[in-house]
PDB file of C-alpha atoms and ligand atoms in Angstrom:
ATOM      1  CA  MET N 266      75.835 159.584 129.095  1.00 44.00           C
ATOM      2  CA  SER N 267      77.605 156.454 130.643  1.00 48.00           C
ATOM      3  CA  ASP N 268      79.663 156.429 127.103  1.00 83.00           C
ATOM      4  CA  LEU N 269      81.433 160.455 127.894  1.00 93.00           C
ATOM      5  CA  SER N 270      82.775 158.935 131.355  1.00 95.00           C
ATOM      6  CA  VAL N 271      86.568 159.753 131.265  1.00 96.00           C
ATOM      7  CA  GLU N 272      88.886 159.833 134.420  1.00 97.00           C
ATOM      8  CA  LEU N 273      90.937 162.849 135.121  1.00 98.00           C
ATOM      9  CA  CYS N 274      94.214 162.659 137.428  1.00 98.00           C
ATOM     10  CA  GLY N 275      92.635 158.903 138.419  1.00 97.00           C
ATOM     11  CA  VAL N 276      89.319 160.879 139.501  1.00 98.00           C
ATOM     12  CA  PRO N 277      86.277 158.876 137.304  1.00 98.00           C
ATOM     13  CA  LEU N 278      83.724 161.783 136.350  1.00 98.00           C
ATOM     14  CA  ARG N 279      80.668 160.303 134.682  1.00 97.00           C
ATOM     15  CA  GLY N 280      81.231 162.881 131.265  1.00 97.00           C
ATOM     16  CA  PRO N 281      84.483 165.346 130.523  1.00 97.00           C
ATOM     17  CA  VAL N 282      82.551 168.781 131.171  1.00 98.00           C
ATOM     18  CA  LEU N 283      83.520 170.448 134.189  1.00 98.00           C
ATOM     19  CA  ASN N 284      82.818 174.474 135.511  1.00 98.00           C
ATOM     20  CA  ALA N 285      85.538 177.211 135.407  1.00 98.00           C
ATOM     21  CA  SER N 286      86.489 178.650 138.690  1.00 98.00           C
ATOM     22  CA  GLY N 287      84.150 181.107 140.274  1.00 98.00           C
ATOM     23  CA  THR N 288      81.909 181.346 137.017  1.00 98.00           C
ATOM     24  CA  PHE N 289      78.628 178.930 138.885  1.00 98.00           C
ATOM     25  CA  ASP N 290      78.024 178.623 142.103  1.00 98.00           C
ATOM     26  CA  ALA N 291      76.853 176.047 143.710  1.00 98.00           C
ATOM     27  CA  ILE N 292      75.700 177.073 147.299  1.00 98.00           C
ATOM     28  CA  ALA N 293      73.874 179.988 145.881  1.00 97.00           C
ATOM     29  CA  ALA N 294      71.957 177.114 142.846  1.00 97.00           C
ATOM     30  CA  ARG N 295      71.091 174.862 146.139  1.00 97.00           C
ATOM     31  CA  ARG N 296      69.346 178.045 147.859  1.00 97.00           C
ATOM     32  CA  ALA N 297      67.452 178.392 144.457  1.00 95.00           C
ATOM     33  CA  PHE N 298      67.129 174.971 143.321  1.00 94.00           C
ATOM     34  CA  GLY N 299      67.099 172.992 146.215  1.00 96.00           C
ATOM     35  CA  ASP N 300      67.381 169.397 145.578  1.00 96.00           C
ATOM     36  CA  ALA N 301      67.236 169.863 142.004  1.00 96.00           C
ATOM     37  CA  LEU N 302      70.412 170.968 141.526  1.00 96.00           C
ATOM     38  CA  LEU N 303      71.517 167.800 142.581  1.00 97.00           C
ATOM     39  CA  GLU N 304      69.401 165.811 140.249  1.00 97.00           C
ATOM     40  CA  ARG N 305      70.181 167.294 137.378  1.00 96.00           C
ATOM     41  CA  PHE N 306      73.886 168.825 137.850  1.00 98.00           C
ATOM     42  CA  PRO N 307      75.189 170.623 135.762  1.00 98.00           C
ATOM     43  CA  PHE N 308      78.659 169.775 135.822  1.00 98.00           C
ATOM     44  CA  ASP N 309      80.212 166.255 135.974  1.00 98.00           C
ATOM     45  CA  ALA N 310      83.383 167.809 138.613  1.00 98.00           C
ATOM     46  CA  PHE N 311      82.738 171.119 140.750  1.00 98.00           C
ATOM     47  CA  VAL N 312      85.600 173.366 140.886  1.00 98.00           C
ATOM     48  CA  THR N 313      85.529 176.104 143.734  1.00 98.00           C
ATOM     49  CA  LYS N 314      85.798 180.149 143.464  1.00 98.00           C
ATOM     50  CA  THR N 315      89.550 180.340 143.918  1.00 97.00           C
ATOM     51  CA  VAL N 316      90.122 179.909 147.979  1.00 98.00           C
ATOM     52  CA  THR N 317      92.946 182.377 149.546  1.00 97.00           C
ATOM     53  CA  LEU N 318      93.851 182.452 153.045  1.00 98.00           C
ATOM     54  CA  ALA N 319      92.659 185.600 154.784  1.00 98.00           C
ATOM     55  CA  PRO N 320      89.340 186.740 153.223  1.00 98.00           C
ATOM     56  CA  ARG N 321      89.054 189.184 150.736  1.00 98.00           C
ATOM     57  CA  GLN N 322      86.137 191.705 149.703  1.00 98.00           C
ATOM     58  CA  GLY N 323      87.466 191.471 145.866  1.00 97.00           C
ATOM     59  CA  ASN N 324      88.425 194.759 143.234  1.00 97.00           C
ATOM     60  CA  PRO N 325      86.121 198.151 143.781  1.00 98.00           C
ATOM     61  CA  PRO N 326      83.048 198.339 141.044  1.00 98.00           C
ATOM     62  CA  PRO N 327      82.511 198.457 139.085  1.00 98.00           C
ATOM     63  CA  ARG N 328      83.782 194.887 138.215  1.00 98.00           C
ATOM     64  CA  LEU N 329      81.833 193.738 134.242  1.00 98.00           C
ATOM     65  CA  TRP N 330      82.318 194.992 131.005  1.00 98.00           C
ATOM     66  CA  GLU N 331      80.199 193.329 128.091  1.00 97.00           C
ATOM     67  CA  THR N 332      81.988 193.190 124.827  1.00 97.00           C
ATOM     68  CA  PRO N 333      81.426 191.703 121.574  1.00 95.00           C
ATOM     69  CA  GLY N 334      81.569 188.090 122.558  1.00 95.00           C
ATOM     70  CA  GLY N 335      82.503 188.535 125.451  1.00 97.00           C
ATOM     71  CA  MET N 336      82.968 190.016 129.116  1.00 98.00           C
ATOM     72  CA  VAL N 337      86.186 191.626 131.139  1.00 98.00           C
ATOM     73  CA  ASN N 338      85.809 190.816 135.024  1.00 98.00           C
ATOM     74  CA  SER N 339      88.046 192.611 137.778  1.00 97.00           C
ATOM     75  CA  ILE N 340      86.197 190.776 140.647  1.00 97.00           C
ATOM     76  CA  GLY N 341      89.362 190.195 142.651  1.00 96.00           C
ATOM     77  CA  LEU N 342      89.159 186.693 144.374  1.00 96.00           C
ATOM     78  CA  PRO N 343      86.486 187.432 146.988  1.00 97.00           C
ATOM     79  CA  ASN N 344      85.920 185.041 149.646  1.00 98.00           C
ATOM     80  CA  LYS N 345      86.003 183.752 153.019  1.00 98.00           C
ATOM     81  CA  GLY N 346      89.304 183.026 153.167  1.00 98.00           C
ATOM     82  CA  LEU N 347      90.559 179.510 154.073  1.00 98.00           C
ATOM     83  CA  ASP N 348      88.853 179.080 157.580  1.00 98.00           C
ATOM     84  CA  GLY N 349      85.844 180.174 156.304  1.00 98.00           C
ATOM     85  CA  PHE N 350      85.841 177.894 153.115  1.00 98.00           C
ATOM     86  CA  LEU N 351      86.150 174.740 155.700  1.00 98.00           C
ATOM     87  CA  ASP N 352      83.609 175.866 158.496  1.00 98.00           C
ATOM     88  CA  GLY N 353      81.252 177.257 156.240  1.00 98.00           C
ATOM     89  CA  ASP N 354      81.150 176.797 152.284  1.00 98.00           C
ATOM     90  CA  LEU N 355      83.223 172.388 152.630  1.00 98.00           C
ATOM     91  CA  PRO N 356      79.988 170.980 154.546  1.00 98.00           C
ATOM     92  CA  GLN N 357      77.379 172.368 151.546  1.00 98.00           C
ATOM     93  CA  LEU N 358      79.867 171.482 148.764  1.00 98.00           C
ATOM     94  CA  ALA N 359      80.626 167.839 149.964  1.00 98.00           C
ATOM     95  CA  ASP N 360      76.228 167.472 148.933  1.00 96.00           C
ATOM     96  CA  LEU N 361      77.201 167.779 145.429  1.00 98.00           C
ATOM     97  CA  PRO N 362      76.862 164.451 143.474  1.00 98.00           C
ATOM     98  CA  VAL N 363      80.050 165.187 141.177  1.00 98.00           C
ATOM     99  CA  PRO N 364      83.599 164.761 142.178  1.00 98.00           C
ATOM    100  CA  LEU N 365      84.547 168.461 144.110  1.00 98.00           C
ATOM    101  CA  VAL N 366      87.928 170.476 142.460  1.00 99.00           C
ATOM    102  CA  VAL N 367      89.237 173.185 145.268  1.00 98.00           C
ATOM    103  CA  SER N 368      90.656 176.129 143.835  1.00 98.00           C
ATOM    104  CA  VAL N 369      93.767 177.789 145.945  1.00 98.00           C
ATOM    105  CA  MET N 370      95.549 180.758 145.795  1.00 96.00           C
ATOM    106  CA  GLY N 371      98.519 182.163 147.695  1.00 96.00           C
ATOM    107  CA  PHE N 372     100.448 184.855 148.017  1.00 94.00           C
ATOM    108  CA  ASP N 373     104.296 183.591 148.326  1.00 93.00           C
ATOM    109  CA  HIS N 374     104.837 180.665 148.965  1.00 94.00           C
ATOM    110  CA  THR N 375     103.732 179.896 153.001  1.00 96.00           C
ATOM    111  CA  GLU N 376     100.614 180.899 151.775  1.00 96.00           C
ATOM    112  CA  LEU N 377      99.959 178.160 149.300  1.00 96.00           C
ATOM    113  CA  GLU N 378     101.369 175.493 151.074  1.00 97.00           C
ATOM    114  CA  ARG N 379      99.608 176.134 154.100  1.00 98.00           C
ATOM    115  CA  LEU N 380      96.309 175.927 151.331  1.00 98.00           C
ATOM    116  CA  VAL N 381      97.270 173.110 149.946  1.00 98.00           C
ATOM    117  CA  GLN N 382      97.529 170.846 153.234  1.00 98.00           C
ATOM    118  CA  ALA N 383      94.241 172.353 154.798  1.00 98.00           C
ATOM    119  CA  VAL N 384      92.590 171.550 151.646  1.00 98.00           C
ATOM    120  CA  GLY N 385      93.997 168.116 150.558  1.00 98.00           C
ATOM    121  CA  GLY N 386      93.662 166.772 153.690  1.00 98.00           C
ATOM    122  CA  ARG N 387      90.026 166.594 153.496  1.00 98.00           C
ATOM    123  CA  ASP N 388      88.508 163.609 152.238  1.00 98.00           C
ATOM    124  CA  GLU N 389      85.369 165.599 151.014  1.00 98.00           C
ATOM    125  CA  VAL N 390      88.088 166.759 148.559  1.00 98.00           C
ATOM    126  CA  ALA N 391      89.061 164.908 145.318  1.00 98.00           C
ATOM    127  CA  MET N 392      91.669 167.447 143.697  1.00 98.00           C
ATOM    128  CA  LEU N 393      93.212 171.309 144.039  1.00 98.00           C
ATOM    129  CA  GLU N 394      93.170 173.102 141.391  1.00 98.00           C
ATOM    130  CA  LEU N 395      96.172 176.303 141.818  1.00 97.00           C
ATOM    131  CA  ASN N 396      95.291 179.218 140.320  1.00 96.00           C
ATOM    132  CA  VAL N 397      98.362 180.944 139.382  1.00 93.00           C
ATOM    133  CA  SER N 398      96.943 182.895 137.182  1.00 89.00           C
ATOM    134  CA  CYS N 399      94.424 185.583 138.071  1.00 86.00           C
ATOM    135  CA  PRO N 400      94.920 189.265 136.513  1.00 85.00           C
ATOM    136  CA  ASN N 401      92.686 190.842 139.094  1.00 82.00           C
ATOM    137  CA  VAL N 402      95.227 190.551 141.607  1.00 84.00           C
ATOM    138  CA  GLU N 403      98.264 192.407 142.385  1.00 70.00           C
ATOM    139  CA  THR N 404     100.991 190.055 143.546  1.00 63.00           C
ATOM    140  CA  GLY N 405     104.079 192.237 141.966  1.00 49.00           C
ATOM    141  CA  ILE N 406     104.503 188.737 139.876  1.00 59.00           C
ATOM    142  CA  LEU N 407     101.810 186.493 137.373  1.00 77.00           C
ATOM    143  CA  VAL N 408     103.297 183.143 138.775  1.00 89.00           C
ATOM    144  CA  GLY N 409     101.397 181.548 135.963  1.00 89.00           C
ATOM    145  CA  ALA N 410     103.699 183.718 133.145  1.00 90.00           C
ATOM    146  CA  ASP N 411     106.203 182.771 134.630  1.00 93.00           C
ATOM    147  CA  PRO N 412     108.141 179.479 133.998  1.00 96.00           C
ATOM    148  CA  ALA N 413     110.491 178.920 136.550  1.00 95.00           C
ATOM    149  CA  GLU N 414     107.751 180.841 139.226  1.00 94.00           C
ATOM    150  CA  THR N 415     105.506 178.133 138.008  1.00 96.00           C
ATOM    151  CA  ASP N 416     108.032 174.945 138.809  1.00 96.00           C
ATOM    152  CA  ALA N 417     109.390 176.932 142.324  1.00 95.00           C
ATOM    153  CA  ALA N 418     105.431 177.231 143.210  1.00 95.00           C
ATOM    154  CA  VAL N 419     104.634 173.985 142.162  1.00 97.00           C
ATOM    155  CA  ARG N 420     107.970 172.175 144.173  1.00 97.00           C
ATOM    156  CA  ALA N 421     106.426 174.399 147.030  1.00 96.00           C
ATOM    157  CA  VAL N 422     103.241 172.105 147.543  1.00 97.00           C
ATOM    158  CA  ARG N 423     103.842 169.697 146.074  1.00 98.00           C
ATOM    159  CA  ASP N 424     104.963 167.097 149.177  1.00 98.00           C
ATOM    160  CA  ARG N 425     102.332 168.570 150.967  1.00 98.00           C
ATOM    161  CA  THR N 426      99.245 166.606 149.271  1.00 98.00           C
ATOM    162  CA  THR N 427      98.842 163.836 148.062  1.00 98.00           C
ATOM    163  CA  LYS N 428      95.653 164.724 146.205  1.00 98.00           C
ATOM    164  CA  PRO N 429      96.012 165.810 142.442  1.00 98.00           C
ATOM    165  CA  LEU N 430      97.300 168.740 141.400  1.00 98.00           C
ATOM    166  CA  ILE N 431      95.777 170.864 138.098  1.00 98.00           C
ATOM    167  CA  VAL N 432      97.407 174.128 137.639  1.00 98.00           C
ATOM    168  CA  LYS N 433      95.436 176.627 135.716  1.00 97.00           C
ATOM    169  CA  LEU N 434      97.705 178.479 133.474  1.00 96.00           C
ATOM    170  CA  SER N 435      97.351 181.837 132.442  1.00 94.00           C
ATOM    171  CA  PRO N 436      97.546 182.446 128.474  1.00 95.00           C
ATOM    172  CA  ASN N 437      98.891 186.416 129.476  1.00 93.00           C
ATOM    173  CA  SER N 438     102.592 184.451 129.401  1.00 93.00           C
ATOM    174  CA  VAL N 439     104.574 184.629 126.010  1.00 93.00           C
ATOM    175  CA  ASP N 440     105.203 181.085 126.306  1.00 96.00           C
ATOM    176  CA  PRO N 441     102.217 178.883 127.823  1.00 97.00           C
ATOM    177  CA  ALA N 442     103.658 175.669 127.245  1.00 98.00           C
ATOM    178  CA  ALA N 443     107.195 176.341 129.019  1.00 98.00           C
ATOM    179  CA  VAL N 444     105.117 177.329 131.772  1.00 97.00           C
ATOM    180  CA  ALA N 445     102.831 173.949 131.081  1.00 98.00           C
ATOM    181  CA  ARG N 446     106.606 171.725 131.142  1.00 98.00           C
ATOM    182  CA  ALA N 447     107.671 173.564 133.898  1.00 98.00           C
ATOM    183  CA  ALA N 448     104.395 172.578 136.238  1.00 98.00           C
ATOM    184  CA  GLU N 449     104.270 169.285 134.777  1.00 98.00           C
ATOM    185  CA  GLY N 450     108.459 169.251 135.506  1.00 98.00           C
ATOM    186  CA  ALA N 451     107.469 170.233 138.967  1.00 98.00           C
ATOM    187  CA  GLY N 452     105.081 167.603 139.558  1.00 98.00           C
ATOM    188  CA  ALA N 453     101.988 168.762 138.603  1.00 98.00           C
ATOM    189  CA  ASP N 454      99.261 166.524 137.816  1.00 98.00           C
ATOM    190  CA  ALA N 455      97.015 168.391 135.213  1.00 98.00           C
ATOM    191  CA  VAL N 456      96.824 171.679 133.866  1.00 98.00           C
ATOM    192  CA  SER N 457      93.948 173.754 132.847  1.00 98.00           C
ATOM    193  CA  LEU N 458      94.233 176.815 130.410  1.00 98.00           C
ATOM    194  CA  ILE N 459      93.153 179.115 129.908  1.00 97.00           C
ATOM    195  CA  ASN N 460      92.491 181.792 132.185  1.00 97.00           C
ATOM    196  CA  THR N 461      91.336 185.334 131.296  1.00 97.00           C
ATOM    197  CA  LEU N 462      93.486 187.664 129.251  1.00 96.00           C
ATOM    198  CA  LYS N 463      94.034 190.925 129.964  1.00 95.00           C
ATOM    199  CA  GLY N 464      92.032 193.025 128.991  1.00 97.00           C
ATOM    200  CA  MET N 465      91.304 197.573 129.724  1.00 98.00           C
ATOM    201  CA  PRO N 466      87.517 198.762 128.372  1.00 98.00           C
ATOM    202  CA  LEU N 467      87.160 202.128 128.925  1.00 98.00           C
ATOM    203  CA  ASP N 468      84.394 204.780 130.280  1.00 98.00           C
ATOM    204  CA  PRO N 469      82.745 206.054 126.557  1.00 97.00           C
ATOM    205  CA  ARG N 470      81.777 209.163 128.549  1.00 98.00           C
ATOM    206  CA  THR N 471      85.400 209.579 130.497  1.00 98.00           C
ATOM    207  CA  ARG N 472      87.946 207.599 128.413  1.00 98.00           C
ATOM    208  CA  ALA N 473      89.507 206.402 132.142  1.00 98.00           C
ATOM    209  CA  PRO N 474      88.892 202.881 132.797  1.00 98.00           C
ATOM    210  CA  TRP N 475      85.794 201.159 133.340  1.00 98.00           C
ATOM    211  CA  LEU N 476      86.728 198.718 135.687  1.00 98.00           C
ATOM    212  CA  GLY N 477      86.602 199.589 139.714  1.00 98.00           C
ATOM    213  CA  GLY N 478      90.238 197.652 139.347  1.00 97.00           C
ATOM    214  CA  ARG N 479      91.553 199.567 136.513  1.00 97.00           C
ATOM    215  CA  THR N 480      92.136 196.557 134.146  1.00 97.00           C
ATOM    216  CA  GLY N 481      89.939 192.614 133.933  1.00 97.00           C
ATOM    217  CA  GLY N 482      90.303 189.733 132.005  1.00 97.00           C
ATOM    218  CA  LEU N 483      88.230 188.964 129.146  1.00 98.00           C
ATOM    219  CA  SER N 484      86.193 185.917 128.546  1.00 98.00           C
ATOM    220  CA  GLY N 485      84.004 183.964 126.912  1.00 98.00           C
ATOM    221  CA  PRO N 486      83.593 183.348 122.916  1.00 98.00           C
ATOM    222  CA  ALA N 487      85.841 185.711 121.708  1.00 98.00           C
ATOM    223  CA  ILE N 488      88.795 184.293 123.222  1.00 98.00           C
ATOM    224  CA  ARG N 489      88.171 180.960 121.983  1.00 98.00           C
ATOM    225  CA  VAL N 490      90.737 180.733 119.556  1.00 98.00           C
ATOM    226  CA  VAL N 491      93.207 181.790 121.411  1.00 98.00           C
ATOM    227  CA  ALA N 492      92.818 179.430 123.760  1.00 98.00           C
ATOM    228  CA  LEU N 493      92.268 176.365 121.137  1.00 98.00           C
ATOM    229  CA  GLU N 494      95.561 177.525 119.813  1.00 98.00           C
ATOM    230  CA  GLN N 495      97.348 177.827 123.319  1.00 98.00           C
ATOM    231  CA  VAL N 496      95.750 173.880 124.507  1.00 98.00           C
ATOM    232  CA  ALA N 497      96.663 172.331 121.107  1.00 98.00           C
ATOM    233  CA  ALA N 498     100.835 173.982 122.097  1.00 98.00           C
ATOM    234  CA  VAL N 499     100.302 172.686 125.892  1.00 98.00           C
ATOM    235  CA  ALA N 500      98.957 169.090 124.335  1.00 98.00           C
ATOM    236  CA  GLY N 501     102.260 168.651 122.182  1.00 98.00           C
ATOM    237  CA  ALA N 502     104.761 169.937 124.575  1.00 98.00           C
ATOM    238  CA  VAL N 503     103.847 167.788 128.048  1.00 98.00           C
ATOM    239  CA  ASP N 504     102.406 164.368 128.943  1.00 98.00           C
ATOM    240  CA  VAL N 505      99.371 165.216 132.032  1.00 98.00           C
ATOM    241  CA  PRO N 506      96.016 165.664 131.392  1.00 98.00           C
ATOM    242  CA  ILE N 507      94.489 169.234 129.971  1.00 98.00           C
ATOM    243  CA  VAL N 508      91.245 170.962 130.726  1.00 98.00           C
ATOM    244  CA  GLY N 509      90.478 172.889 128.242  1.00 98.00           C
ATOM    245  CA  MET N 510      88.395 176.277 128.561  1.00 98.00           C
ATOM    246  CA  GLY N 511      87.882 179.456 126.954  1.00 98.00           C
ATOM    247  CA  GLY N 512      84.197 180.918 125.307  1.00 98.00           C
ATOM    248  CA  ILE N 513      82.767 177.195 124.850  1.00 98.00           C
ATOM    249  CA  ALA N 514      79.185 177.479 123.946  1.00 98.00           C
ATOM    250  CA  SER N 515      78.137 174.524 122.546  1.00 98.00           C
ATOM    251  CA  GLY N 516      78.888 170.711 122.745  1.00 98.00           C
ATOM    252  CA  SER N 517      81.119 171.124 118.816  1.00 97.00           C
ATOM    253  CA  ASP N 518      82.849 173.935 120.932  1.00 98.00           C
ATOM    254  CA  ALA N 519      84.099 171.307 123.180  1.00 98.00           C
ATOM    255  CA  LEU N 520      84.523 169.260 120.410  1.00 97.00           C
ATOM    256  CA  ASP N 521      86.940 171.535 118.720  1.00 97.00           C
ATOM    257  CA  PHE N 522      88.840 171.684 122.229  1.00 98.00           C
ATOM    258  CA  LEU N 523      88.984 167.909 122.411  1.00 97.00           C
ATOM    259  CA  ALA N 524      90.518 168.202 119.000  1.00 96.00           C
ATOM    260  CA  ALA N 525      93.108 170.356 119.776  1.00 97.00           C
ATOM    261  CA  GLY N 526      94.103 167.732 122.909  1.00 97.00           C
ATOM    262  CA  ALA N 527      91.779 168.378 126.038  1.00 97.00           C
ATOM    263  CA  GLY N 528      90.825 165.515 128.122  1.00 97.00           C
ATOM    264  CA  VAL N 529      88.525 167.242 129.764  1.00 97.00           C
ATOM    265  CA  VAL N 530      86.589 170.535 129.250  1.00 98.00           C
ATOM    266  CA  ALA N 531      85.201 173.697 131.514  1.00 98.00           C
ATOM    267  CA  VAL N 532      82.309 175.952 130.220  1.00 98.00           C
ATOM    268  CA  GLY N 533      82.656 179.582 132.265  1.00 98.00           C
ATOM    269  CA  THR N 534      81.176 182.860 130.730  1.00 98.00           C
ATOM    270  CA  GLU N 535      78.541 180.508 129.040  1.00 98.00           C
ATOM    271  CA  SER N 536      77.270 179.648 132.401  1.00 98.00           C
ATOM    272  CA  PHE N 537      76.110 183.485 133.018  1.00 96.00           C
ATOM    273  CA  ARG N 538      73.754 183.876 130.537  1.00 94.00           C
ATOM    274  CA  ASP N 539      72.346 179.448 131.389  1.00 95.00           C
ATOM    275  CA  PRO N 540      73.126 178.236 134.586  1.00 95.00           C
ATOM    276  CA  SER N 541      72.226 174.638 133.127  1.00 96.00           C
ATOM    277  CA  ALA N 542      74.494 175.386 130.051  1.00 98.00           C
ATOM    278  CA  GLY N 543      76.965 172.933 131.472  1.00 98.00           C
ATOM    279  CA  ARG N 544      73.970 169.655 131.193  1.00 98.00           C
ATOM    280  CA  ARG N 545      73.337 171.278 127.781  1.00 98.00           C
ATOM    281  CA  ILE N 546      76.901 171.227 126.370  1.00 98.00           C
ATOM    282  CA  GLY N 547      77.426 167.337 127.678  1.00 97.00           C
ATOM    283  CA  ALA N 548      74.436 166.242 125.561  1.00 97.00           C
ATOM    284  CA  GLU N 549      75.216 168.314 122.264  1.00 97.00           C
ATOM    285  CA  LEU N 550      79.124 166.611 122.714  1.00 96.00           C
ATOM    286  CA  PHE N 551      77.076 163.369 122.979  1.00 95.00           C
ATOM    287  CA  ALA N 552      74.610 163.638 120.200  1.00 95.00           C
ATOM    288  CA  LEU N 553      77.407 165.030 118.186  1.00 94.00           C
ATOM    289  CA  GLY N 554      79.068 161.700 118.777  1.00 88.00           C
ATOM    290  CA  GLY N 555      83.128 161.235 117.720  1.00 77.00           C
ATOM    291  CA  PHE N 556      83.630 161.790 121.290  1.00 80.00           C
ATOM    292  CA  GLU N 557      85.931 158.370 121.609  1.00 76.00           C
ATOM    293  CA  THR N 558      87.502 159.522 118.219  1.00 76.00           C
ATOM    294  CA  VAL N 559      88.941 162.577 118.950  1.00 79.00           C
ATOM    295  CA  ARG N 560      90.008 161.489 122.230  1.00 72.00           C
ATOM    296  CA  LYS N 561      92.405 158.859 120.534  1.00 69.00           C
ATOM    297  CA  ARG N 562      93.541 160.888 117.791  1.00 69.00           C
ATOM    298  CA  GLN N 563      96.500 163.528 118.506  1.00 70.00           C
ATOM    299  CA  PRO N 564      96.008 166.748 119.175  1.00 72.00           C
ATOM    300  CA  VAL N 565      95.863 168.609 116.263  1.00 73.00           C
TER     301      VAL N 565
HETATM  302  C1  SIN P 826      88.594 186.868 140.025  1.00 76.03           C
HETATM  303  O1  SIN P 826      87.799 186.615 141.095  1.00 76.03           O
HETATM  304  O2  SIN P 826      89.102 188.231 139.507  1.00 76.03           O
HETATM  305  C2  SIN P 826      88.477 186.132 139.047  1.00 76.03           C
HETATM  306  C3  SIN P 826      89.341 184.876 139.284  1.00 76.03           C
HETATM  307  C4  SIN P 826      90.683 184.534 138.106  1.00 76.03           C
HETATM  308  O3  SIN P 826      90.758 185.492 136.842  1.00 76.03           O
HETATM  309  O4  SIN P 826      91.113 183.317 137.993  1.00 76.03           O
END
C-alpha cells in the first residue's frame, strides 16, 4: 500500500488511517494478540487515550448508550496520569511499528504546559494532540468551543515543545472554523475534528439521564455528515493539515473526508465493533483508487 503513504506535519506515515484517541487500546491488544498485532497493526499512526496530569478514574457508570447509528459515551478520561503514562505505558507504546501521537488534556494552562513539556521531550513521541474538546469533564468551559480560549491554550504550550501540535476541535462550537483559525494562529501544526457531539440519553423506565455522568458524547455513523460539513468549513479556513474523523466505517467514508479537505483520517467507534477496522478501511481506500486525485483537489 505504498502509494497511500502521506506526511503529517513532516512525519512520514505509511498510509492515511489513524485511530481516534481512546478508541483502541494498543497495550491490551498486544497482550491479546502478541506480536501478530505489530505485524498487522491496523493504523498508520497511533494516537493514545488522553493523558492528564493526575490519574483519573473517569465518570461513574453507566458510561455507554447505543443509539440508532451511533453510541454515546461518558467515559470521563480515565487514565494513569502523566507519571503513570511515562513510566508504565510509553515504554510499551514505543514498540508499535508506527509513529506515536500522545493526546494530552490539562485543566488549566499550568497543567497543560507540564504535560506538553514532559511528553514532548520524549524521543518515542512523534506528535502531540491537545484535547480541548472532551465533553465529559467539568472544566467550567470547553476550551475548544471558544476561539479566544483555544488561542490562549495553544500559545501557553507552543514553546514547550518542538514536536508538532495537533489541536482536537469540538463540534460543540458555534463556529469550528473560527476555533481552527485561532489554533493555527497560535501555532498549531494541524487540527483534528470532530470530537463527539454532546448528547443526553434518558433511561426509558425512569425518564432520568441514563449515563452516570448525565451527558455524554455521540459518535459513530450518525455524526458523519456533521463531521464532513465541519471538515469542509475548517479546510476553507486554515492552511494546516486536517485529521478528519466522525463515523468513518469504510474506505468510501474515508474518501469522503479526504474530498472534504482532510489530509488524513481517523477511525473511532468502528474499531469497537471490529478492532482491525483501520486496516480494512485502508485496504478499501486503496482498492477504490482516486486517493491522489482527491487529495490534490480543492476541498469541496
Ligand atoms: C472520554 O474519555 O470521556 C472521551 C474522550 C473525549 O471525548 O475526548
